[in-house]
Coordinates of C-alpha atoms in Angstrom, one line a residue:
Chain A
M275 CA 82.0 147.2 95.4
S276 CA 85.3 146.8 94.6
T277 CA 88.5 146.7 96.0
P278 CA 91.5 149.4 95.8
A279 CA 93.8 149.4 94.0
D280 CA 96.7 149.7 96.5
L281 CA 94.6 146.6 98.5
L282 CA 94.3 144.5 95.1
V283 CA 98.2 144.8 94.5
L284 CA 98.7 143.7 97.7
H285 CA 96.6 140.5 97.8
T286 CA 97.6 139.9 94.6
L287 CA 101.5 139.4 95.8
R288 CA 100.3 137.8 98.9
C289 CA 98.3 135.8 96.2
I290 CA 101.6 134.5 93.4
G291 CA 104.6 135.5 95.6
F292 CA 107.6 137.1 94.5
A293 CA 107.1 138.2 91.4
E294 CA 108.5 141.1 87.7
L295 CA 106.2 144.6 87.4
A296 CA 104.2 142.5 83.9
R297 CA 103.6 139.3 85.8
V298 CA 102.5 141.2 89.2
A299 CA 99.7 144.1 86.7
R300 CA 98.3 140.3 84.7
A301 CA 97.4 138.9 87.4
A302 CA 96.0 141.9 88.8
G303 CA 94.7 143.2 86.2
L304 CA 96.1 146.7 85.8
G305 CA 98.2 149.2 84.0
E306 CA 101.9 148.8 84.3
P307 CA 102.5 152.7 85.6
E308 CA 99.4 151.9 87.5
T309 CA 100.6 148.6 89.2
E310 CA 103.9 150.1 89.8
S311 CA 102.6 153.2 91.5
E312 CA 100.8 151.0 93.5
L313 CA 104.1 149.1 94.8
I314 CA 106.0 151.9 95.1
D315 CA 102.8 153.3 98.1
L316 CA 103.5 150.1 98.8
A317 CA 106.6 149.6 99.8
V318 CA 107.5 153.1 100.8
A319 CA 104.2 151.4 103.6
G320 CA 106.6 148.5 104.3
L321 CA 104.4 145.8 103.0
V322 CA 105.8 145.2 99.5
T323 CA 109.9 145.3 99.1
R324 CA 111.9 144.7 95.7
T325 CA 114.3 141.5 96.3
P326 CA 117.1 142.0 93.4
G327 CA 118.9 139.3 92.7
A328 CA 118.1 136.4 90.3
F329 CA 115.3 134.6 91.6
G330 CA 114.1 137.6 93.0
G331 CA 111.1 140.4 92.5
W332 CA 107.8 142.6 94.3
G333 CA 107.4 140.5 97.0
L334 CA 105.3 140.6 101.1
T335 CA 106.9 141.3 103.8
D336 CA 105.5 139.6 106.5
A337 CA 103.4 143.7 107.9
G338 CA 102.4 143.2 104.0
R339 CA 101.1 139.5 104.6
A340 CA 99.2 140.6 108.5
A341 CA 98.3 143.7 106.8
D342 CA 96.8 142.0 103.8
A343 CA 95.3 139.2 105.6
E344 CA 93.4 141.7 108.5
R345 CA 92.0 144.3 105.1
I346 CA 91.1 140.6 102.9
A347 CA 89.4 139.6 105.3
A348 CA 86.9 142.9 106.5
E349 CA 87.0 142.9 102.6
L350 CA 85.0 139.2 103.0
D351 CA 82.5 140.1 106.0
G352 CA 81.8 143.8 105.9
G353 CA 80.5 142.7 102.0
G354 CA 78.7 139.5 103.7
A355 CA 80.0 137.8 101.2
R356 CA 82.1 135.0 103.3
P357 CA 78.5 132.5 102.6
A358 CA 79.4 132.7 99.0
V359 CA 83.0 132.9 99.2
T360 CA 82.9 130.0 101.3
A361 CA 80.2 127.6 100.0
A362 CA 82.2 128.3 96.2
F363 CA 85.7 126.8 97.8
E364 CA 83.7 123.6 99.0
R365 CA 82.5 123.0 95.3
F366 CA 86.8 124.6 93.8
L367 CA 87.4 121.7 96.4
V368 CA 85.9 119.0 94.5
L369 CA 87.6 120.1 91.6
N370 CA 91.1 120.5 92.3
P371 CA 92.0 117.2 92.7
E372 CA 91.1 117.0 88.2
L373 CA 93.0 119.9 87.2
L374 CA 95.5 117.7 89.1
D375 CA 94.9 114.7 87.3
L376 CA 95.1 116.8 84.3
C377 CA 97.8 117.9 84.3
S378 CA 99.3 114.9 85.7
A379 CA 97.4 113.2 82.8
W380 CA 99.1 116.2 80.2
Q381 CA 102.6 116.1 81.9
M382 CA 103.4 111.4 82.3
R383 CA 101.5 109.2 80.7
V384 CA 101.3 105.5 82.3
T385 CA 101.3 102.1 80.3
D386 CA 101.9 99.7 81.4
G387 CA 102.7 100.8 84.3
V388 CA 105.1 102.4 83.4
G389 CA 105.3 106.5 84.2
E390 CA 107.0 108.5 80.7
V391 CA 106.6 111.8 80.3
N392 CA 103.9 112.6 78.1
D393 CA 106.1 113.5 74.4
H394 CA 102.7 115.2 73.0
G395 CA 103.9 112.4 70.4
D396 CA 99.9 110.4 70.9
A397 CA 96.8 113.3 69.6
G398 CA 94.3 111.0 70.3
Y399 CA 95.8 111.0 73.9
D400 CA 96.0 114.9 74.0
A401 CA 92.5 115.3 72.5
R402 CA 91.5 112.4 75.2
V403 CA 92.5 115.2 77.9
L404 CA 91.8 117.7 76.3
A405 CA 88.3 117.1 75.5
R406 CA 88.1 117.1 80.1
V407 CA 89.5 119.8 80.7
D408 CA 87.3 121.7 78.9
D409 CA 84.8 119.7 81.1
L410 CA 86.7 120.9 84.0
H411 CA 87.2 124.4 82.8
R412 CA 83.0 124.7 82.2
R413 CA 82.2 123.9 85.7
A414 CA 85.3 125.8 86.9
T415 CA 83.8 128.5 85.6
T416 CA 80.5 127.9 87.3
V417 CA 82.7 127.8 90.8
C418 CA 84.5 131.3 89.1
A419 CA 81.0 133.4 88.7
E420 CA 79.8 132.8 91.7
L421 CA 83.0 134.4 93.9
A422 CA 82.8 137.0 91.3
A423 CA 79.1 137.9 92.3
A424 CA 79.9 138.2 96.4
L425 CA 83.9 139.5 96.1
P426 CA 83.7 141.1 91.4
R427 CA 88.1 141.1 92.3
F428 CA 87.8 136.9 91.9
G429 CA 85.9 137.9 88.0
R430 CA 90.4 137.9 87.2
Y431 CA 90.4 134.2 87.4
P432 CA 88.2 133.1 84.2
D433 CA 89.4 136.0 82.4
R434 CA 92.7 133.9 82.5
L435 CA 92.4 130.3 83.0
G436 CA 90.3 130.8 79.6
A437 CA 92.8 132.5 78.0
A438 CA 95.6 129.6 78.8
L439 CA 93.5 127.7 77.4
G440 CA 93.5 129.6 74.2
R441 CA 96.3 129.0 74.2
V442 CA 96.4 125.0 74.7
R443 CA 94.3 125.3 71.8
A444 CA 95.6 127.7 69.8
G445 CA 98.8 124.5 69.5
D446 CA 101.4 125.8 73.4
L447 CA 101.1 123.0 74.9
E448 CA 103.2 124.8 77.3
W449 CA 100.5 126.7 78.4
L450 CA 98.4 124.3 80.1
A451 CA 100.6 123.2 83.0
D452 CA 104.4 124.3 82.6
G453 CA 105.3 128.6 83.0
M454 CA 104.3 131.6 85.0
D455 CA 100.4 132.1 83.5
S456 CA 99.8 128.9 82.8
Y457 CA 95.9 127.5 83.6
H458 CA 97.9 125.2 86.2
S459 CA 99.7 128.0 87.2
V460 CA 96.4 130.5 88.0
W461 CA 94.8 127.4 89.5
F462 CA 97.2 127.8 92.0
Q463 CA 96.8 131.3 92.3
L464 CA 93.5 131.1 92.9
H465 CA 93.6 128.3 94.9
E466 CA 95.2 130.0 97.2
D467 CA 93.7 133.5 97.4
L468 CA 90.8 130.8 98.4
L469 CA 92.7 129.5 101.3
A470 CA 94.2 133.8 102.2
T471 CA 91.3 134.7 101.8
L472 CA 89.4 132.5 104.3
G473 CA 92.1 132.6 106.2
I474 CA 92.5 128.6 106.4
P475 CA 95.8 127.4 106.4
R476 CA 97.3 125.6 103.3
Chain B
M143 CA 82.8 88.6 86.3
I144 CA 84.3 89.7 90.3
S145 CA 86.7 92.7 91.2
G146 CA 90.1 92.9 91.8
K147 CA 89.2 93.5 95.2
E148 CA 87.0 90.6 96.4
R149 CA 88.8 88.4 94.5
G150 CA 91.4 89.6 96.9
L151 CA 89.7 89.0 99.6
R152 CA 89.4 85.4 99.0
V153 CA 92.7 85.2 98.1
L154 CA 92.9 86.6 101.5
R155 CA 90.4 84.4 103.7
E156 CA 91.7 80.7 101.4
L157 CA 95.2 81.7 103.2
G158 CA 93.4 81.2 106.2
L159 CA 94.5 84.9 106.6
P160 CA 92.1 87.6 108.3
V161 CA 90.5 89.5 106.6
P162 CA 87.1 90.5 108.0
P163 CA 83.7 89.3 106.9
W164 CA 82.6 90.4 104.3
F165 CA 79.6 90.2 101.8
A166 CA 79.7 92.6 97.8
I167 CA 76.8 93.1 95.4
G168 CA 77.8 92.7 91.5
P169 CA 78.0 95.5 88.8
A170 CA 74.8 94.2 86.8
E171 CA 72.2 95.0 91.6
C172 CA 73.7 97.6 91.9
R173 CA 73.7 99.3 88.6
A174 CA 69.7 97.9 88.7
G175 CA 70.0 98.5 92.4
V176 CA 70.2 102.1 92.6
T177 CA 68.0 104.8 91.0
D178 CA 68.2 108.5 91.7
G179 CA 70.3 107.5 94.0
L180 CA 67.9 105.9 96.1
V181 CA 68.3 101.9 96.4
T182 CA 65.4 100.1 95.6
D183 CA 63.8 97.6 97.6
G184 CA 65.4 95.1 95.9
L185 CA 68.9 95.4 97.1
A186 CA 67.5 96.6 100.2
A187 CA 66.2 92.9 100.8
E188 CA 69.7 91.7 99.6
L189 CA 71.2 94.0 101.5
A190 CA 70.0 92.9 104.2
D191 CA 70.8 88.7 104.1
G192 CA 74.4 90.6 103.4
V193 CA 74.3 92.4 106.9
R194 CA 72.6 89.6 108.5
A195 CA 75.7 87.1 107.9
L196 CA 77.7 89.7 108.8
E197 CA 75.8 89.5 112.1
T198 CA 76.1 85.9 112.4
A199 CA 80.0 86.2 111.3
T200 CA 81.1 88.9 114.0
G201 CA 78.4 87.9 116.9
L202 CA 78.1 92.7 116.8
H203 CA 74.2 94.2 116.0
F204 CA 73.9 96.0 113.1
G205 CA 72.4 99.8 114.7
A206 CA 73.2 98.8 117.5
A207 CA 76.2 101.8 118.1
G208 CA 73.6 104.5 116.2
G209 CA 76.8 104.7 113.6
G210 CA 76.2 107.8 111.1
A211 CA 78.9 107.0 108.7
R212 CA 82.3 109.5 107.6
G213 CA 83.1 110.1 103.9
G214 CA 85.4 109.0 102.0
T215 CA 87.3 110.7 98.9
E216 CA 85.2 112.7 97.5
D217 CA 81.4 112.7 99.4
D218 CA 79.9 112.6 103.4
A219 CA 77.0 109.9 103.0
G220 CA 76.5 109.8 106.9
G221 CA 76.8 113.0 108.8
G222 CA 76.9 111.8 112.6
T223 CA 80.1 111.3 114.8
G224 CA 81.4 107.9 112.4
G225 CA 81.6 105.0 115.2
G226 CA 85.2 104.0 116.9
G227 CA 84.1 101.8 119.9
G228 CA 80.4 101.3 119.4
E229 CA 79.6 98.1 120.8
G230 CA 77.3 97.5 117.4
L231 CA 78.0 96.5 113.8
L232 CA 79.6 98.7 112.1
V233 CA 80.7 98.2 108.6
S234 CA 83.2 100.5 106.1
V235 CA 81.0 100.3 102.6
R236 CA 83.8 100.4 98.8
S237 CA 83.4 99.6 95.1
G238 CA 84.9 97.3 93.8
A239 CA 85.9 97.8 89.8
A240 CA 87.3 95.2 88.0
V241 CA 89.7 98.1 86.0
S242 CA 91.0 99.0 89.4
M243 CA 91.0 103.5 90.0
P244 CA 93.3 103.4 92.8
G245 CA 91.8 107.0 94.2
M246 CA 88.4 108.2 91.5
M247 CA 85.6 106.3 94.2
S248 CA 84.4 107.4 97.1
T249 CA 84.4 104.5 100.3
V250 CA 82.1 105.2 103.0
L251 CA 83.5 104.3 106.9
G252 CA 81.4 103.5 109.9
V253 CA 78.2 102.9 108.9
G254 CA 76.4 101.7 111.7
T255 CA 72.3 102.1 110.9
R256 CA 70.6 101.0 107.9
D257 CA 70.0 103.9 106.4
A258 CA 72.8 105.4 106.2
L259 CA 74.4 102.2 104.8
H260 CA 71.3 102.3 101.9
R261 CA 72.9 105.9 101.8
A262 CA 76.6 104.7 101.7
V263 CA 75.7 102.8 98.7
A264 CA 74.2 105.5 96.9
T265 CA 77.0 107.5 97.5
V266 CA 79.2 104.7 95.8
V267 CA 76.7 103.6 93.2
G268 CA 76.9 106.9 91.4
S269 CA 80.6 107.5 92.1
W270 CA 81.8 105.5 89.5
D271 CA 80.2 108.5 87.2
S272 CA 81.5 111.1 89.0
P273 CA 83.5 113.2 86.7
R274 CA 86.6 112.7 87.9
A275 CA 85.7 109.2 87.3
V276 CA 85.0 109.6 83.5
T277 CA 87.8 111.5 83.5
Y278 CA 90.2 109.2 84.7
R279 CA 89.1 105.8 83.1
E280 CA 89.0 108.6 79.7
V281 CA 93.3 109.4 80.2
H282 CA 93.0 105.2 80.3
G283 CA 91.6 104.0 77.9
I284 CA 88.9 102.1 81.4
P285 CA 85.2 101.4 79.4
H286 CA 82.2 103.3 81.2
D287 CA 79.9 100.8 81.0
L288 CA 81.9 98.7 83.0
G289 CA 80.5 99.6 86.0
T290 CA 81.4 98.9 90.3
S291 CA 80.1 96.8 92.1
V292 CA 80.1 97.0 95.8
I293 CA 82.3 95.7 98.8
V294 CA 80.6 95.9 102.3
Q295 CA 82.6 94.7 105.0
A296 CA 82.7 94.5 109.2
M297 CA 84.6 97.4 110.1
V298 CA 88.3 96.8 111.5
H299 CA 89.2 100.4 113.8
G300 CA 93.1 101.3 113.0
D301 CA 92.6 104.6 115.0
R302 CA 91.4 102.9 118.2
D303 CA 94.2 103.3 120.5
E304 CA 97.4 104.5 120.8
R305 CA 98.3 100.2 118.8
S306 CA 96.5 100.7 115.7
C307 CA 97.8 102.0 113.1
S308 CA 96.6 101.5 109.2
G309 CA 98.7 101.0 107.1
V310 CA 100.4 99.4 102.7
A311 CA 102.8 96.2 102.3
F312 CA 105.0 95.2 100.1
G313 CA 106.5 91.6 99.3
R314 CA 109.5 94.0 97.8
D315 CA 110.7 96.8 97.1
P316 CA 108.5 99.0 94.6
N317 CA 111.6 100.3 93.4
T318 CA 113.9 98.5 92.7
G319 CA 112.0 94.7 93.0
E320 CA 114.5 93.6 96.0
P321 CA 112.4 90.5 98.7
E322 CA 112.3 93.3 101.7
L323 CA 109.7 93.6 103.3
Y324 CA 108.7 97.1 102.9
G325 CA 106.2 100.1 102.9
E326 CA 104.3 103.2 104.9
I327 CA 102.2 103.2 107.9
V328 CA 99.6 106.6 109.8
R329 CA 99.6 105.4 113.4
Q330 CA 95.6 105.5 114.8
A331 CA 94.1 106.8 111.9
R332 CA 92.0 104.5 109.6
G333 CA 92.8 103.3 105.7
D334 CA 92.1 105.6 104.2
A335 CA 95.0 108.7 105.3
V336 CA 97.8 106.6 104.0
V337 CA 96.6 107.1 100.4
S338 CA 95.3 110.7 100.9
G339 CA 98.5 112.3 101.7
E340 CA 97.3 115.0 103.9
R341 CA 99.4 113.1 107.3
P342 CA 102.3 111.7 107.2
T343 CA 102.9 108.6 106.9
E344 CA 105.7 106.5 108.4
P345 CA 107.7 103.5 107.4
L346 CA 106.6 100.0 109.1
T347 CA 109.9 99.8 110.9
V348 CA 108.3 101.4 113.5
L349 CA 105.4 97.9 114.1
P350 CA 106.1 95.7 116.6
E351 CA 108.7 92.7 115.7
P352 CA 105.0 90.0 115.1
V353 CA 103.0 92.6 113.3
R354 CA 106.6 92.8 111.0
A355 CA 106.7 89.5 110.4
A356 CA 103.4 88.1 110.3
L357 CA 103.4 90.8 107.4
R358 CA 105.9 90.3 105.4
A359 CA 104.9 85.7 106.2
A360 CA 102.0 86.4 104.1
L361 CA 102.9 89.5 101.6
D362 CA 106.3 85.8 100.6
R363 CA 102.6 83.5 100.7
L364 CA 100.1 85.4 98.4
E365 CA 103.4 86.1 96.4
V366 CA 103.9 82.7 95.5
H367 CA 100.9 82.0 94.9
H368 CA 100.2 84.5 92.9
R369 CA 103.1 84.0 91.2
D370 CA 103.9 87.4 91.3
A371 CA 105.1 90.6 93.4
C372 CA 101.8 91.5 95.6
H373 CA 101.1 95.1 98.2
V374 CA 98.3 94.8 100.8
E375 CA 96.5 96.9 102.7
F376 CA 95.5 96.0 106.2
T377 CA 95.2 98.1 108.7
V378 CA 96.1 96.9 112.2
E379 CA 93.3 97.2 115.2
S380 CA 95.0 97.4 119.5
G381 CA 97.7 95.4 117.7
S382 CA 95.7 92.2 115.6
L383 CA 96.5 92.0 112.8
W384 CA 93.9 92.6 109.6
F385 CA 94.1 92.4 106.2
L386 CA 91.9 94.1 104.0
Q387 CA 92.9 94.1 100.6
V388 CA 96.1 92.2 98.1
R389 CA 96.9 93.4 94.6
P390 CA 99.4 91.0 92.5
G391 CA 102.0 93.9 90.3
G392 CA 101.8 96.6 89.3
L393 CA 105.0 97.9 89.1
A394 CA 107.6 98.7 87.4
G395 CA 110.7 99.1 84.8
R396 CA 113.1 96.7 87.1
A397 CA 111.6 96.5 89.5
A398 CA 109.1 94.3 87.2
V399 CA 112.5 93.2 85.7
R400 CA 114.0 91.8 88.8
V401 CA 110.3 90.3 90.3
A402 CA 110.3 88.8 86.9
V403 CA 114.0 86.8 87.8
D404 CA 113.7 85.9 90.3
L405 CA 109.8 83.9 89.7
A406 CA 112.0 82.7 87.1
D407 CA 114.3 81.4 89.1
A408 CA 112.0 79.8 92.0
G409 CA 110.8 78.5 89.2
L410 CA 107.5 79.6 89.6
I411 CA 107.7 81.2 86.4
E412 CA 108.9 79.3 83.2
R413 CA 111.1 82.1 82.1
R414 CA 109.8 83.2 78.5
E415 CA 106.6 83.6 80.3
A416 CA 109.0 86.1 83.2
V417 CA 110.1 88.3 78.9
R418 CA 106.4 88.1 78.1
R419 CA 105.5 90.3 81.1
V420 CA 108.2 93.1 80.9
S421 CA 107.9 94.8 78.0
P422 CA 109.9 97.4 76.5
R423 CA 108.5 100.1 78.0
H424 CA 109.4 98.2 81.5
V425 CA 113.2 98.0 79.8
R426 CA 113.0 101.9 78.8
S427 CA 112.3 102.3 82.5
A428 CA 115.0 100.3 84.5
R429 CA 117.2 101.8 82.0
T430 CA 116.3 105.5 83.7
P431 CA 119.4 107.2 85.8
T432 CA 118.8 106.2 89.5
I433 CA 120.8 106.5 92.8
S434 CA 123.2 103.8 93.4
R435 CA 122.9 103.3 96.3
T436 CA 126.1 101.2 98.3
G437 CA 126.4 99.7 102.0
N438 CA 123.1 98.4 103.2
G439 CA 121.0 101.3 102.6
S440 CA 123.2 103.6 106.8
D441 CA 123.4 106.1 103.6
L442 CA 119.1 106.8 103.2
I443 CA 118.3 109.1 105.4
A444 CA 113.8 109.0 103.6
R445 CA 112.3 107.3 101.8
G446 CA 109.3 109.3 99.9
R447 CA 106.7 109.1 96.4
G448 CA 108.8 109.2 93.5
A449 CA 106.8 112.7 91.4
S450 CA 108.8 114.7 88.8
P451 CA 112.1 111.8 87.2
G452 CA 115.7 112.9 87.9
V453 CA 118.1 113.3 89.8
A454 CA 119.4 116.2 92.2
C455 CA 122.1 116.7 94.5
G456 CA 122.1 119.9 96.0
R457 CA 122.3 121.5 100.2
I458 CA 119.1 121.3 102.2
A459 CA 117.1 124.9 101.9
L460 CA 113.5 124.4 104.1
T461 CA 112.2 128.4 102.8
A462 CA 112.0 129.6 99.2
D463 CA 113.2 132.4 100.4
H464 CA 116.9 130.6 101.6
A465 CA 116.2 128.9 98.9
A466 CA 117.2 131.4 96.3
Q467 CA 119.8 132.8 98.4
M468 CA 121.5 129.7 98.6
A469 CA 121.1 128.6 95.2
A470 CA 123.7 131.6 95.1
H471 CA 126.6 129.2 96.3
G472 CA 126.2 126.5 94.5
P473 CA 123.1 123.2 93.9
V474 CA 119.7 123.5 96.9
V475 CA 117.6 120.5 97.2
L476 CA 114.3 122.5 99.2
V477 CA 112.5 120.5 101.2
R478 CA 108.7 122.4 102.4
P479 CA 106.3 119.8 104.0
H480 CA 104.2 121.5 101.2
T481 CA 104.7 124.6 98.6
S482 CA 102.1 127.2 97.3
P483 CA 102.4 129.0 95.2
L484 CA 104.8 132.0 97.2
D485 CA 107.3 129.0 97.2
M486 CA 107.5 129.0 93.5
H487 CA 110.5 131.5 93.1
G488 CA 112.4 129.1 95.3
L489 CA 111.7 125.9 93.3
A490 CA 112.5 127.8 90.5
A491 CA 116.3 128.2 92.2
A492 CA 116.2 124.8 93.5
A493 CA 118.5 121.3 91.7
G494 CA 115.1 119.4 93.0
V495 CA 112.6 119.5 95.7
V496 CA 111.2 117.6 98.5
T497 CA 107.4 118.0 100.0
V498 CA 105.5 116.2 103.1
L499 CA 102.4 116.4 102.4
G500 CA 100.4 116.3 99.1
G501 CA 100.7 112.7 96.2
P502 CA 101.9 112.3 93.0
T503 CA 99.0 115.3 92.1
S504 CA 99.7 117.6 94.0
H505 CA 100.5 121.4 92.9
A506 CA 103.8 120.6 94.1
A507 CA 104.4 117.6 92.0
V508 CA 103.1 119.8 88.9
V509 CA 105.1 122.5 89.1
A510 CA 108.3 120.4 89.2
R511 CA 107.5 118.4 86.8
A512 CA 106.9 121.4 84.6
M513 CA 110.2 122.8 85.1
G514 CA 111.3 120.3 84.8
K515 CA 113.0 119.2 88.3
P516 CA 112.9 116.0 89.8
A517 CA 110.6 115.7 93.2
V518 CA 109.7 113.8 96.0
V519 CA 106.5 113.8 97.3
Q520 CA 105.2 112.4 100.8
A521 CA 108.4 112.1 102.7
G522 CA 108.8 110.7 105.7
L523 CA 110.7 112.8 107.7
S524 CA 109.2 116.1 109.3
V525 CA 110.2 120.6 109.1
D526 CA 111.6 121.1 111.7
L527 CA 111.2 125.6 111.0
P528 CA 112.3 126.8 114.1
A529 CA 115.4 125.2 114.3
S530 CA 116.4 125.0 110.2
R531 CA 116.3 120.9 110.4
V532 CA 115.2 117.8 108.6
R533 CA 114.1 115.0 111.2
V534 CA 113.3 111.8 111.2
G535 CA 113.0 109.1 113.9
E536 CA 115.7 110.1 116.3
H537 CA 117.6 112.3 114.0
S538 CA 118.3 115.3 112.2
Y539 CA 119.7 116.8 109.4
P540 CA 121.0 120.7 109.8
E541 CA 119.6 122.8 106.1
G542 CA 122.7 123.2 104.8
T543 CA 123.6 119.6 104.3
V544 CA 124.3 118.0 100.6
V545 CA 121.5 115.5 99.9
T546 CA 120.9 113.2 96.5
I547 CA 117.5 112.9 95.6
D548 CA 115.3 110.8 93.3
G549 CA 112.8 111.7 91.5
S550 CA 111.6 108.3 90.5
S551 CA 112.1 106.2 93.0
G552 CA 111.3 109.0 96.2
E553 CA 114.9 107.5 97.8
I554 CA 116.4 111.3 100.0
V555 CA 119.9 109.8 100.6
L556 CA 122.8 111.8 102.6
G557 CA 125.8 113.3 100.4
E558 CA 126.5 113.3 97.1
A559 CA 125.3 109.6 95.3
A560 CA 126.7 107.3 92.6
V561 CA 124.1 107.2 89.9
T562 CA 123.6 104.1 88.3
S563 CA 122.0 104.2 84.7
G564 CA 121.2 100.3 84.8
A565 CA 122.7 98.9 82.2
A566 CA 125.0 97.2 84.7
D567 CA 121.7 95.8 86.3
D568 CA 122.4 91.9 86.3
H569 CA 118.6 90.9 86.3
L570 CA 118.3 93.0 83.0
R571 CA 120.7 91.6 81.3
R572 CA 120.2 87.8 81.9
L573 CA 116.4 88.2 81.1
L574 CA 117.6 90.3 78.0
E575 CA 120.0 86.3 76.7
W576 CA 116.0 84.8 78.1
A577 CA 114.7 87.0 75.3
A578 CA 117.8 87.0 72.6
P579 CA 120.0 84.1 72.9
P580 CA 123.4 86.0 72.8
G581 CA 124.3 85.6 68.7
A582 CA 120.4 86.2 68.0
D583 CA 118.7 90.1 67.5
P584 CA 119.0 91.9 70.9
P585 CA 114.5 92.2 70.8
V586 CA 114.8 95.7 72.0

């Protein structure tokens, strides 16, 4: 059972926060024209709104947030996916602190008890961190596969995580923890998606 | 080789400080004594001997409470309700590695039966090989073959009643090295609640004066004994103070400089030892710009943990939407209980961020560092959204109040604070003189 495009766009905004069209489309895995058309329909229905300004973008209204919670819960229980998603979320929670440790180690290096910004000048250190990220990614991929089997819309996450890691491997170091589509950002959105899907307050 | 944790327990006991009785099983015995998650007969016999000694020391009977166990950092070996006031002996099962790996290893609290004890020991020993612990060792260059010992200790109950709490206390301010009692507690909670970042903490000033005096006296004695600044983990059970752990050292930057100079001035260490203890890294860190506070800290609103270095000043914004709107009219500091992706536009708009929950490796901290914004996490304050105020004890500050935050020291002060580079630090100047007397080339 695949999620209808309007709910997919609505729920994407629920998980990524304020975003411009291109980022909504990438996160939802839809083309920009289709995404924009859905956003306009959702805006007409009063569920999303576009805030102008430097820190604006498309975002949910209160009504949109309520509608998303209702429809996402119905999708979860209608498909009988709750037990599988709950089990996968528990496995995710084991991986989450390790991913945060790794992002922190990537950003700050602690030597003699002093934390300093990692200037990426020590290739050996970076390689050790990345080797552990690879290992974690393998374990995360299994969890994502379980999620996607229960609810196909979760299949976007392993694709986006894999793409971010590929960029890091290609030398774009900021794709691990910086930027809106970095490995950590996608992971953070997956965390939010699991909480929103299961109706758990953060 | 005994672990730092067990060495600390011995020191506490030798100094006559109140420590619940314990016994330890060394890393080799642990490694040999746990196979496929089960405890061998040999280790079971050793555990039984140890438990008998704890029964003698406490006058309590193991197995009488029928307690299960409550899991620590990663695992739950128990089930059952966990203890908290039964008549029987309950124990905690903790790891004790030769190299400290804070937060990486499992702890099981409130174990009250033999089977639960065996499961708890297997869990703690097994947590050495958990992926997160492996990652920690890889990143920090710690050998994988050291293994862990296990410490089994009679429980004291920080969650027993309203006169109970768990906490951590420093003999010196860990940011400046100034001799003053510093730390935090969580009321009616076990020790794991203090470090988890899942519950708000309160400063030690909320403790009754006799408890604070006892902590101060103990930390002074420990500093003399270790010839280094110390911090302790403690539990107050129905008003009685118990020490669970002491760790010397661990201060960095200007605090490390201050401690080394003070200890040399007190004749506890030689000047050349003071110089040896302070690496160029500490000196560099001591020169990082931080908030310069005037007077006795009356301008200090609250403290938390520095999670992304730097100093930011701005008006308090309590939601991401407000931050985005207010930022058009000048810098803002976003203050949130925690953050989610829905706060990202607020973070982008803010000059700095403060969160109440979550530690230095929370999502908020990672994002703040990625954006190069100063961040303070686990701040000792609460966000009252309906009233649009930040509350700290009796005090409250409306949204829009100008504050300055320090992402290194974790300080949050009222108004626009002055910033010091640390170059004028008298302790640093003296230490550098000891390292290279006038006329010689500076060492750093």
